[in-house]
Coordinates of C-alpha atoms in Angstrom, one line a residue:
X1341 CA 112.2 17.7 -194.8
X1342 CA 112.2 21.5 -194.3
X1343 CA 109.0 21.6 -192.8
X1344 CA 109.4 19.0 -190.4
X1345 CA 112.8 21.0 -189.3
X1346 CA 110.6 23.9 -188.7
X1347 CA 108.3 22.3 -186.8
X1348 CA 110.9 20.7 -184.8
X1349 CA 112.5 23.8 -184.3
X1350 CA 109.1 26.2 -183.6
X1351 CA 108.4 22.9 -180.6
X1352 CA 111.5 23.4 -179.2
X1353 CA 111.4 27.3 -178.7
X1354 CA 107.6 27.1 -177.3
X1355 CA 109.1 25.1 -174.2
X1356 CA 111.8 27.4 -174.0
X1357 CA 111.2 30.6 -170.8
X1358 CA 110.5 33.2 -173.1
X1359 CA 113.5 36.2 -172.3
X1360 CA 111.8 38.8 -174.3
X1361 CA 110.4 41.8 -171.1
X1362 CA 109.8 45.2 -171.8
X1363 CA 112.0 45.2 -174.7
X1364 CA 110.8 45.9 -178.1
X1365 CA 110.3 43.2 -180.6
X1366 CA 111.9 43.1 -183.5
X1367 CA 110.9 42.4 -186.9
X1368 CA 112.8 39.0 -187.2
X1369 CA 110.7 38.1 -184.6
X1370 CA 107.3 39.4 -185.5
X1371 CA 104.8 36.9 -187.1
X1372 CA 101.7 35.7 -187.9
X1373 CA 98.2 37.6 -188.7
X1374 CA 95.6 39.6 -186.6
X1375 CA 93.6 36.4 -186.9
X1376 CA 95.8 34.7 -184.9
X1377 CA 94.9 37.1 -181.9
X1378 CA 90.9 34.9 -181.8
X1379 CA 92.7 31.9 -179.8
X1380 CA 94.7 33.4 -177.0
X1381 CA 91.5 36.1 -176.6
X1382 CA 88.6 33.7 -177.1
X1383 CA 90.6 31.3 -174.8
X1384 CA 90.7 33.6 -172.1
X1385 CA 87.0 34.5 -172.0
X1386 CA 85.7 31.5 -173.0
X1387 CA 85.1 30.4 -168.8
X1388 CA 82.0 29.2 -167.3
X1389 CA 82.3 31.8 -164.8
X1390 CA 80.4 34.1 -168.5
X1391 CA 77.1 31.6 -167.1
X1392 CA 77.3 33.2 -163.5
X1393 CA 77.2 36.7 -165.1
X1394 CA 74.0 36.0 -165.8
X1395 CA 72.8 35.9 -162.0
X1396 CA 75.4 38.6 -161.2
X1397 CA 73.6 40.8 -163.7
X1398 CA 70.0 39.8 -162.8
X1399 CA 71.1 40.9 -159.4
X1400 CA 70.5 44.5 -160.6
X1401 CA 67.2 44.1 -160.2
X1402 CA 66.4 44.3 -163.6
X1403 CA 64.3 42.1 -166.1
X1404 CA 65.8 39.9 -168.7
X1405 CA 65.2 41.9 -171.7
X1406 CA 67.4 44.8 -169.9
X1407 CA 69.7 42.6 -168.5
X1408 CA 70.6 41.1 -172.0
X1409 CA 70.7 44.7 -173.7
X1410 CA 73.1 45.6 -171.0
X1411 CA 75.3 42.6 -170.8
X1412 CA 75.8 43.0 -174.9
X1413 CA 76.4 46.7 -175.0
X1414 CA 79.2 46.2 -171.7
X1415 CA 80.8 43.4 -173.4
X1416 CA 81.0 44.5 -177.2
X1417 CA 81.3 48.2 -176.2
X1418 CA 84.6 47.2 -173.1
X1419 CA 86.1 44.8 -175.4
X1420 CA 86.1 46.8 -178.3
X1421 CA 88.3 49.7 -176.2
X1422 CA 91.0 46.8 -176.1
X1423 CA 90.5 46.1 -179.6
X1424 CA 91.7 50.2 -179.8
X1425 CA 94.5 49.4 -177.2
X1426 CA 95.9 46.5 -179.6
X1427 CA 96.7 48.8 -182.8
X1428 CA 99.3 50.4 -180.5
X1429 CA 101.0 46.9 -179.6
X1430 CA 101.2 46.4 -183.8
X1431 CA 101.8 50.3 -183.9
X1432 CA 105.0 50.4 -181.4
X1433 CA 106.2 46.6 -180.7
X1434 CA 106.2 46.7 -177.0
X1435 CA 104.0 45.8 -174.1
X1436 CA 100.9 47.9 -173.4
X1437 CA 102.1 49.5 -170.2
X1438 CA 105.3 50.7 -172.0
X1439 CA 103.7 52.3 -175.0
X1440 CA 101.7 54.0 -172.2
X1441 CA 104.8 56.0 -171.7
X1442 CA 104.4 58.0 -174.9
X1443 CA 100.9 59.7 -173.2
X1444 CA 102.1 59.4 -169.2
X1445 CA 106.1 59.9 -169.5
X1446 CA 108.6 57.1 -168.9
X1447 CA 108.9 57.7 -165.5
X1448 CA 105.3 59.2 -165.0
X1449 CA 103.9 56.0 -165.9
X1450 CA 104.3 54.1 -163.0
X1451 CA 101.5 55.5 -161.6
X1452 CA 99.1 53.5 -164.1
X1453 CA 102.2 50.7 -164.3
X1454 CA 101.1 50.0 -160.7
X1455 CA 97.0 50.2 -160.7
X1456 CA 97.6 47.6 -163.8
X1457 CA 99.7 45.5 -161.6
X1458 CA 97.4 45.2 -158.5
X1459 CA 94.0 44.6 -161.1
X1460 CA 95.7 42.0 -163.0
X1461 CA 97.1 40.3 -159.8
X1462 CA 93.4 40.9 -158.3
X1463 CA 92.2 39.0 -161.6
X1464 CA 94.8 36.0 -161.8
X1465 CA 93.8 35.2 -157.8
X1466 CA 90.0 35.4 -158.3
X1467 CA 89.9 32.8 -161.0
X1468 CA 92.6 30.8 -159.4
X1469 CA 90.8 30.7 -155.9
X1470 CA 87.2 30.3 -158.5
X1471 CA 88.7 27.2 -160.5
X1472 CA 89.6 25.6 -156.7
X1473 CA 86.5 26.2 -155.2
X1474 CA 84.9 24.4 -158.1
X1475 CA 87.1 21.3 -158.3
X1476 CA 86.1 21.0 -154.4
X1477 CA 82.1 21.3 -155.0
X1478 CA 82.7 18.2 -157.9
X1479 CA 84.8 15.9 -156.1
X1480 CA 82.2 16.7 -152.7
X1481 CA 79.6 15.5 -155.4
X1482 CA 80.9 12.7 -156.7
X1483 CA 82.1 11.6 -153.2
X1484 CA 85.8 11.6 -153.8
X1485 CA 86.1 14.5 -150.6
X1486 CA 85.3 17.9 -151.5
X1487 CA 86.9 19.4 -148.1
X1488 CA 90.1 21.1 -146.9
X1489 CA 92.3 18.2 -148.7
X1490 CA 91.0 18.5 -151.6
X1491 CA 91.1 21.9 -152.0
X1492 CA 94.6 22.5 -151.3
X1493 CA 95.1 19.5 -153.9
X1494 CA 93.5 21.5 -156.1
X1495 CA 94.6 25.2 -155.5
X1496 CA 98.6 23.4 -155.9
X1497 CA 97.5 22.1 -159.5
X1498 CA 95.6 25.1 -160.9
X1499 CA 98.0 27.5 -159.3
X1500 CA 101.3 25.2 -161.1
X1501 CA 99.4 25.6 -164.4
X1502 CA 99.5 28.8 -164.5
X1503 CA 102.5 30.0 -163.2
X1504 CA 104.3 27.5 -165.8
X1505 CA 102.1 29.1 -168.4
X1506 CA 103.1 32.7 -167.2
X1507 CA 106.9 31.9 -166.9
X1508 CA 107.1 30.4 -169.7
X1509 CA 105.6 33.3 -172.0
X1510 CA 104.1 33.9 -175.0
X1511 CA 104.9 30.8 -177.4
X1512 CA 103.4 28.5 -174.6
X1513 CA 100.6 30.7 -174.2
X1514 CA 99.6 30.8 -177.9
X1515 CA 99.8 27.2 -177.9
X1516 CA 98.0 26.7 -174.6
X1517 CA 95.3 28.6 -175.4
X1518 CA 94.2 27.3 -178.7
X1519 CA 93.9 24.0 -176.9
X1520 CA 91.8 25.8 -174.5
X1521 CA 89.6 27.0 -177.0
X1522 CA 89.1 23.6 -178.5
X1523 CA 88.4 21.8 -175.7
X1524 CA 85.8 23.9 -173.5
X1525 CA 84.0 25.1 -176.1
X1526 CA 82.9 21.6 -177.5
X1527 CA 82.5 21.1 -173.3
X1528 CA 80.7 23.9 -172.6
X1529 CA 78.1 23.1 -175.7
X1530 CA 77.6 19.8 -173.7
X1531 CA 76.8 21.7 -170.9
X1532 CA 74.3 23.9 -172.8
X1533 CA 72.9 20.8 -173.9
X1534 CA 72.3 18.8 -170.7
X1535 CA 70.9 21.7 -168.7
X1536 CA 68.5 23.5 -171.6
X1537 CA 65.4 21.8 -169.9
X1538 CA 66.5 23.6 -166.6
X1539 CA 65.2 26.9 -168.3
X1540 CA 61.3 28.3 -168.2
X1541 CA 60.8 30.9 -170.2
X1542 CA 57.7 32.0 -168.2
X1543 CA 60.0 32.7 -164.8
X1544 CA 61.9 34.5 -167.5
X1545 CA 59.9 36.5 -169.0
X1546 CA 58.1 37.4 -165.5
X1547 CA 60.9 39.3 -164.1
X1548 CA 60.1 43.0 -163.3
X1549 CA 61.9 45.8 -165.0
X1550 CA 63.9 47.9 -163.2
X1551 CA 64.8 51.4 -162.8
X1552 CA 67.2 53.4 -165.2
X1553 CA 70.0 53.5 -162.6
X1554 CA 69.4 49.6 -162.1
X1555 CA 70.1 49.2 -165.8
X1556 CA 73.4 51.7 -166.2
X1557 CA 74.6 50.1 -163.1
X1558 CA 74.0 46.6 -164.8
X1559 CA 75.9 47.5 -168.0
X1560 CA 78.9 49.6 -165.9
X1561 CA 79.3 46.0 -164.2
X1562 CA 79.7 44.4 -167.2
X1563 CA 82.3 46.8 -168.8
X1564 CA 84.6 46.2 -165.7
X1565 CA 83.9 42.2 -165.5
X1566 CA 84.9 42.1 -169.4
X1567 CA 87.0 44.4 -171.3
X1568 CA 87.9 46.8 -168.9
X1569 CA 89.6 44.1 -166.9
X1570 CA 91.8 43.6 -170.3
X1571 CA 92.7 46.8 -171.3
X1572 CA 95.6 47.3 -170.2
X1573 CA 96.9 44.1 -171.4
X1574 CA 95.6 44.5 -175.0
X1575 CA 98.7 45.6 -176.9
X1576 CA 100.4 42.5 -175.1
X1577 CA 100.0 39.9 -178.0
X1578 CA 99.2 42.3 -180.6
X1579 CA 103.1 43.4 -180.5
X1580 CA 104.5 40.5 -182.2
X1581 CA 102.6 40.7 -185.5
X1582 CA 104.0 42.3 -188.1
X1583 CA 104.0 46.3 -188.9
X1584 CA 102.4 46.3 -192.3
X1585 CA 99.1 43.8 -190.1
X1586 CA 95.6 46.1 -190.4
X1587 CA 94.6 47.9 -188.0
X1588 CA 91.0 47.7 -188.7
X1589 CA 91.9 43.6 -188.2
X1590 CA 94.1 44.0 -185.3
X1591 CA 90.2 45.7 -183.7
X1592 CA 87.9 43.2 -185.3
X1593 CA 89.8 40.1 -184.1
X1594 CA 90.7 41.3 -180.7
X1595 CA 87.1 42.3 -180.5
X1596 CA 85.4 39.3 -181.9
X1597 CA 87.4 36.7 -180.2
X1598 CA 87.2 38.2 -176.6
X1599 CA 82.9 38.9 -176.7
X1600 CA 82.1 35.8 -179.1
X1601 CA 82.4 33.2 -175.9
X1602 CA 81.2 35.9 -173.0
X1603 CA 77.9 37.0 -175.1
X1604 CA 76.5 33.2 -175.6
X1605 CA 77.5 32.5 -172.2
X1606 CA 75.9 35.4 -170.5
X1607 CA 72.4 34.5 -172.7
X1608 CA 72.2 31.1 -171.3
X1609 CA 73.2 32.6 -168.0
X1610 CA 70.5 34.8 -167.9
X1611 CA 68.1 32.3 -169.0
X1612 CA 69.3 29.6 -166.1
X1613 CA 69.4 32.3 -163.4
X1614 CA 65.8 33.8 -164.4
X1615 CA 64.6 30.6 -164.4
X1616 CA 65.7 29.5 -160.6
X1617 CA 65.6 32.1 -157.9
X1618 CA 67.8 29.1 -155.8
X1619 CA 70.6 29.1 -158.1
X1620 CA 70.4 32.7 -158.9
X1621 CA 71.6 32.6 -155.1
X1622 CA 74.0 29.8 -155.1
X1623 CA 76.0 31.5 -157.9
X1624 CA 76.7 34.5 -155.1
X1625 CA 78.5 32.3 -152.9
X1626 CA 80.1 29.6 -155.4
X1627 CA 79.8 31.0 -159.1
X1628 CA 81.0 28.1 -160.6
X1629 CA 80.1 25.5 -158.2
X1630 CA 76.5 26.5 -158.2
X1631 CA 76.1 25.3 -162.1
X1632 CA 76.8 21.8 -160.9
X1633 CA 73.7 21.3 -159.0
X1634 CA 71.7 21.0 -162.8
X1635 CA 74.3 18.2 -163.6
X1636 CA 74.0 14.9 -164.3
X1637 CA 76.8 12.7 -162.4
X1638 CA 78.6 11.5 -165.4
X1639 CA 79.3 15.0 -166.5
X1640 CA 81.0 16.6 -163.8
X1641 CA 84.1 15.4 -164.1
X1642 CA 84.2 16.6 -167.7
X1643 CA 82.6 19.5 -166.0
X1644 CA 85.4 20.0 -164.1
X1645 CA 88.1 20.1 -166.8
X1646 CA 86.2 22.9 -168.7
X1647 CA 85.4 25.1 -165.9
X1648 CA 89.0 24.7 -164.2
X1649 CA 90.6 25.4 -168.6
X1650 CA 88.6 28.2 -169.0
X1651 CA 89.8 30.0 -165.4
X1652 CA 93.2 29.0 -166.4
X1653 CA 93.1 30.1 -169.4
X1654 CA 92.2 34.0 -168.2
X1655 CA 94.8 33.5 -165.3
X1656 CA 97.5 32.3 -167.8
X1657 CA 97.3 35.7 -169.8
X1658 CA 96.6 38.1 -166.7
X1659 CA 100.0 36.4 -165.3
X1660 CA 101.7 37.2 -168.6
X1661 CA 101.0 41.1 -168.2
X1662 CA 101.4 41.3 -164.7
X1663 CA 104.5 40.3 -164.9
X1664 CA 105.5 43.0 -167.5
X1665 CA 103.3 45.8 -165.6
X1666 CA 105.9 44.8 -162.7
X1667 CA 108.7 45.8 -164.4
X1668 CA 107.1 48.6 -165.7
X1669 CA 106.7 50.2 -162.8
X1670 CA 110.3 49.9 -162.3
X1671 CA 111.2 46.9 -160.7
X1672 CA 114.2 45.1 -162.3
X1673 CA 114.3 41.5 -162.5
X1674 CA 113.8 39.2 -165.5
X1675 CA 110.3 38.9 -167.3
X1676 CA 110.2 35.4 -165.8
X1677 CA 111.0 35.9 -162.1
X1678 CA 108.0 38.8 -162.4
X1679 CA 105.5 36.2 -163.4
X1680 CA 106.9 34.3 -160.4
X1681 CA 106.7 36.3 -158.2
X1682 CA 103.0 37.4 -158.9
X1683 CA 102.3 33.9 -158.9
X1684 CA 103.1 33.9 -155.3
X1685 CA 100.9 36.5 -154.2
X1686 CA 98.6 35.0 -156.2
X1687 CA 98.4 32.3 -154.2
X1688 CA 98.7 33.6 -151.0
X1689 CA 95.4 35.5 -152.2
X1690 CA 93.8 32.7 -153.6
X1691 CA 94.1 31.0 -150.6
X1692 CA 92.4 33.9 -148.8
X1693 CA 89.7 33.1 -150.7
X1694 CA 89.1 29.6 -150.9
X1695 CA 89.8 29.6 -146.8
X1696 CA 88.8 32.4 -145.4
X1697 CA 86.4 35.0 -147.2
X1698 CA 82.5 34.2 -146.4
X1699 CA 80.7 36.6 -149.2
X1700 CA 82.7 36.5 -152.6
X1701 CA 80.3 38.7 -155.0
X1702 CA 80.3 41.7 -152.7
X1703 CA 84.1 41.6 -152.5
X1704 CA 84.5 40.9 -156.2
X1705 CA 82.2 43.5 -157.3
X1706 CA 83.8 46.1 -155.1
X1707 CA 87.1 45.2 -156.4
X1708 CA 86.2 45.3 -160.0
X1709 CA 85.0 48.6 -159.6
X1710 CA 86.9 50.3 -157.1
X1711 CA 89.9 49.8 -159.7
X1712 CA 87.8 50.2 -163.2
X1713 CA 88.0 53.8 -162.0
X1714 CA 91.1 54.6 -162.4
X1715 CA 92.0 52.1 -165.1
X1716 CA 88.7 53.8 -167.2
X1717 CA 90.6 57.2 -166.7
X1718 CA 94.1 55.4 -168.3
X1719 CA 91.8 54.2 -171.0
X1720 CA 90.5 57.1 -171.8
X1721 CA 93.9 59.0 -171.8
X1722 CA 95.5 56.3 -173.9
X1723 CA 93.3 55.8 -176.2
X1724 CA 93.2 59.7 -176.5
X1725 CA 96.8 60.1 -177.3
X1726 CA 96.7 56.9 -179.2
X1727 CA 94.3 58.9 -181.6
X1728 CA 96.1 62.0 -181.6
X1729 CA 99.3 60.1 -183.4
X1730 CA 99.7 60.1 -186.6
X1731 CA 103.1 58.0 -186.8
X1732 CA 103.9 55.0 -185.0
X1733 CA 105.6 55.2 -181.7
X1734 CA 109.6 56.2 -181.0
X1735 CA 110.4 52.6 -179.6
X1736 CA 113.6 53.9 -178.3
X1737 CA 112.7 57.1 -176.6
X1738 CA 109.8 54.7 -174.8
X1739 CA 113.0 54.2 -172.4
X1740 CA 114.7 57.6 -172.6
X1741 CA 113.4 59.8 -169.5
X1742 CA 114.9 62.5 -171.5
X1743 CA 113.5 61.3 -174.9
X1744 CA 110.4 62.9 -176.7
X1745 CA 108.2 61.9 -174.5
X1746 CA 109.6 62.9 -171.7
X1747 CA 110.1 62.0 -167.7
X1748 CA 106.9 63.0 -165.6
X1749 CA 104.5 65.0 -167.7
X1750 CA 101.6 66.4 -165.1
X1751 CA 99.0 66.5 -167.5
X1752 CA 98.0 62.8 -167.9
X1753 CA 99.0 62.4 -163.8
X1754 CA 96.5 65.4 -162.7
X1755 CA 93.7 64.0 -165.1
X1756 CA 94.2 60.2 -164.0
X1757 CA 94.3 61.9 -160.1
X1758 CA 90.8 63.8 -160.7
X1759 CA 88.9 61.2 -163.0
X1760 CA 90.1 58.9 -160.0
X1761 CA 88.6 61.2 -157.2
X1762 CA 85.9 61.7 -159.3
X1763 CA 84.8 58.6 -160.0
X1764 CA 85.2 57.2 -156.9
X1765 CA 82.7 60.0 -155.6
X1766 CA 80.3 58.5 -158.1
X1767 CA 80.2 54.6 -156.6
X1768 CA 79.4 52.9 -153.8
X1769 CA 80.3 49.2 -152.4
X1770 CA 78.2 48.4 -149.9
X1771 CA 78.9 44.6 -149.8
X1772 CA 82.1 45.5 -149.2
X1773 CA 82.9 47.6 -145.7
X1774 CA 85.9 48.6 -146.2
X1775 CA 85.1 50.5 -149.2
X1776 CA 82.5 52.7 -147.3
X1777 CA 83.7 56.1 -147.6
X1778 CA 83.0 56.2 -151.7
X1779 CA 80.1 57.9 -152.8
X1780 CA 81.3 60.9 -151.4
X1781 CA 80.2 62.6 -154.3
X1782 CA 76.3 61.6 -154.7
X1783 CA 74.9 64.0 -151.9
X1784 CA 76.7 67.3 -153.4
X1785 CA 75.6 66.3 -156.7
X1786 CA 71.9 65.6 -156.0
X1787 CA 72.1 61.7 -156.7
X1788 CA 70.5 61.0 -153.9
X1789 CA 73.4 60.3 -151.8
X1790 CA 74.5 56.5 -150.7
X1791 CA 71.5 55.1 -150.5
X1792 CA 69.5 57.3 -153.4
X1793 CA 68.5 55.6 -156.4
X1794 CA 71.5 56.6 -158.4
X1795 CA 74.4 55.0 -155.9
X1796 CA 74.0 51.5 -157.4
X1797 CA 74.3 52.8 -161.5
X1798 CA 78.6 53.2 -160.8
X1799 CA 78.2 56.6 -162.6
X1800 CA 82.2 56.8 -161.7
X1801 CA 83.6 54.2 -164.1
X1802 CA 81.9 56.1 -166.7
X1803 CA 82.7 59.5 -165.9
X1804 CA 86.5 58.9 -165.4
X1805 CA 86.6 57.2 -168.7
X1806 CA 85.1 60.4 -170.2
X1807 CA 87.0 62.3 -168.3
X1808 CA 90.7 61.2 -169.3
X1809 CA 89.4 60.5 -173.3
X1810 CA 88.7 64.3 -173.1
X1811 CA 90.7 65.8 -171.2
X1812 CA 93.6 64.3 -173.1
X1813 CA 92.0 64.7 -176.5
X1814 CA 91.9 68.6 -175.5
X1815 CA 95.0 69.1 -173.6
X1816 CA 97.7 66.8 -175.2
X1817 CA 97.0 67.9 -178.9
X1818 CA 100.1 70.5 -179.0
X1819 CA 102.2 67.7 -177.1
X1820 CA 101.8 65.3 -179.1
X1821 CA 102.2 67.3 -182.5
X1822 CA 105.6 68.3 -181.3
X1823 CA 107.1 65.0 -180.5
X1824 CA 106.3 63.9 -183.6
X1825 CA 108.0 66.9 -185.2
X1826 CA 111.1 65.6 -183.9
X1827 CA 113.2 63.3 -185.7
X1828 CA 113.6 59.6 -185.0
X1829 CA 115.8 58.4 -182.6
X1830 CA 117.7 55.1 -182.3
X1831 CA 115.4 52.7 -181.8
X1832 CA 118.4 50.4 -178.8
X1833 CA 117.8 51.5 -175.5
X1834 CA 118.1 50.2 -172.2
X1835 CA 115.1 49.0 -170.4
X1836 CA 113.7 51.3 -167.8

């Protein structure tokens, strides 16, 4: 009778708006195990959009052995800096961009506060406006439309999931995503299944090598497309297991449940968009689209439902931290009314997209990394001073300007300015116009300039991730080992 009580009871909270924002959680409140962390991380990663990689990364220029050497070291190596980022959500019980405040300041953090904003919007509208586009192609298959109609039909459902999913926080999204997980994996093994005969191992296995900048490019790319689009979201879920959870866990299940899904995806990916130079080109302009063309009819409605879960599923967790990377950078509203509001412009965005951009992979890849720069250099800097602690965090001075550690340090600010500049010197876009003036860097250096053979290899994601890791590791080492001289403080505090 107990049991059911507690099941009744754990029901009702999940379809309660979680009220819980920057605050820290308590340990009344903290539960489970770091293997709970594989469903809401495999679920967000487990997308067909992992298939299109594989044309994205072949795209390079590169042959299939690199492009699979490249594609696992991106996605283990990026996803494993999350699994990092998580020990400090078990380590300090808040959300990622607050415990940032121990390395950048309270108020100092804004700066990074706002670059994780504006990626994690960028993210939530790209596979909204994706998971639309490929409802449209379906239905335009099957004959049921396909057109304007149906894609605003479309855009209103995908775009209701998950801003319910994002409103309603974390117990929904724990729930949501393990129903996610379920359900498009055994899809997406259909899928496998009915296409296998689509692949040719001799169109494979006949694709030219390319260059050593081809192939660092290739594997910066996949960094930004996978972990380094999570990290600063990591310590999100991670904060509401208990303190005495391992740490070496907390990494190995955030790890493993984020790369599992995107690794078998991307090696049937590669092996499709080797084997067909057409669909290696549909996938630029529709990535998820394009993989219906190998379908049989009867599958793409079932098609449908695992490519529009799996973009929801990402977009449900990006709206989650958002949300809290809003109020982090100081705006004061409830947890709830941030997600909503991002929501909004995600939609507004997504509607850009679906209406009114013409070339989607040059866009997307300019986005990803024009902002993996300077969310490499917070990486680097947090995970720096992340190493550099040997107690867990002072939850209350996280919201004391005055606390230990402190209001607007310049340290972390001037590293995460120059990585920036730096790295930004180090890339070009040019799909993308308006990012023309990077690369500024290439010339001086004797890369070649914009259109030498290193401006494709996004030298710049890499170097500001270097950059901050070091820099911190060398220049916050006394800071650090006097704020944790200090005593503890109270742990209440007001949100700031």
């Amino acid at each position: 009778m107990t049991d059911s009580r507690d099941s009744l009871d754990n029901r009702a909270r999940q379809l309660q708006v979680e009220t819980h924002g920057l605050d820290v959680i308590g340990d009344a409140e903290r539960k489970g195990t770091p293997r709970t962390l594989f469903w809401p991380w495999f679920g967000a990663n487990v997308s067909v959009l992992g298939l299109s990689y594989g044309a994205f990364v072949l795209g390079f220029g590169i042959s299939f052995g690199q492009a699979l050497i490249a594609g696992v070291l991106g996605i283990v190596f990026s996803f494993l800096l999350c699994g990092f980022v998580a020990v400090a959500g078990k380590r300090g019980s808040a959300p990622t961009m607050v415990l940032s405040r121990a390395a950048y300041g309270v108020r100092g953090n804004r700066l990074p506060s706002v670059v994780s904003w504006v990626l994690t919007v960028g993210w939530e509208t790209v596979l909204c406006a994706l998971a639309t586009l490929a409802t449209a192609t379906v239905f335009g298959r099957l004959g049921w439309g396909g057109g304007t109609g149906t894609q605003v039909v479309a855009l209103i459902v995908v775009a209701g999931l998950v801003v319910v999913g994002g409103v309603m926080g974390f117990d929904l999204i724990m729930r949501l995503q393990t129903l996610i997980t379920v359900v498009t994996a055994v899809l997406t093994v259909v899928y496998v299944g009915l296409v296998a005969d689509h692949v040719h191992w001799s169109a494979v296995s006949a694709l030219p090598a390319g260059s050593a900048q081809e192939f660092i490019g290739a594997l910066v790319f996949m960094m930004t497309g996978f972990g380094l689009g999570w990290v600063n979201a990591a310590a999100d879920y991670s904060r509401y297991l208990p303190r005495t959870s391992s740490g070496r866990s907390v990494i190995g299940w955030t790890t493993f449940g984020a790369a599992l899904a995107p690794l078998l995806l991307l090696v049937f990916g590669l092996l499709l968009a080797g084997s067909s130079r057409t669909l290696d080109a549909a996938v630029a302009a529709d990535p998820i689209g394009a993989l219906t063309t190998l379908l049989p009819t009867w599958f793409l409605v079932p098609f449908a439902v695992v490519a529009v879960l799996g973009l929801v599923g990402g977009a449900v967790l990006d709206i989650y931290s958002s949300g809290l990377a809003l109020l982090s950078a100081g705006i004061r509203i409830p947890r709830y009314l941030a997600a909503l509001a991002d929501g909004v412009l995600m939609i507004a965005g997504s509607v850009y997209i679906v209406f009114y951009a013409d070339d989607f992979l040059g866009q997307f890849m300019g986005f990803l990394t024009t902002l993996g720069v300077p969310v490499a250099a917070w990486c680097g800097i947090f995970l720096a001073d992340l190493l550099l602690r040997r107690r867990d965090y002072d939850e209350g001075d996280l919201y004391r300007p005055h606390g230990r550690y402190g209001d607007v340090p310049l340290t972390p600010l001037l590293l995460t300015l120059a990585g920036t500049a730096i790295g930004w010197g180090l890339v070009t876009n040019s799909a993308a116009s308006w990012l023309g003036w990077q690369g500024y860097l290439l010339q001086p250096l004797g890369l070649g300039g914009t259109s030498g053979a290193w401006a494709y290899a996004n030298l710049g994601v890499l170097a500001a991730l270097v950059l901050g890791f070091l820099g911190a590791l060398l220049l916050s080492r006394g800071r650090v080992r006097e704020q944790e001289a200090r005593e503890p403080s109270r742990a209440e505090a007001a949100a700031v």
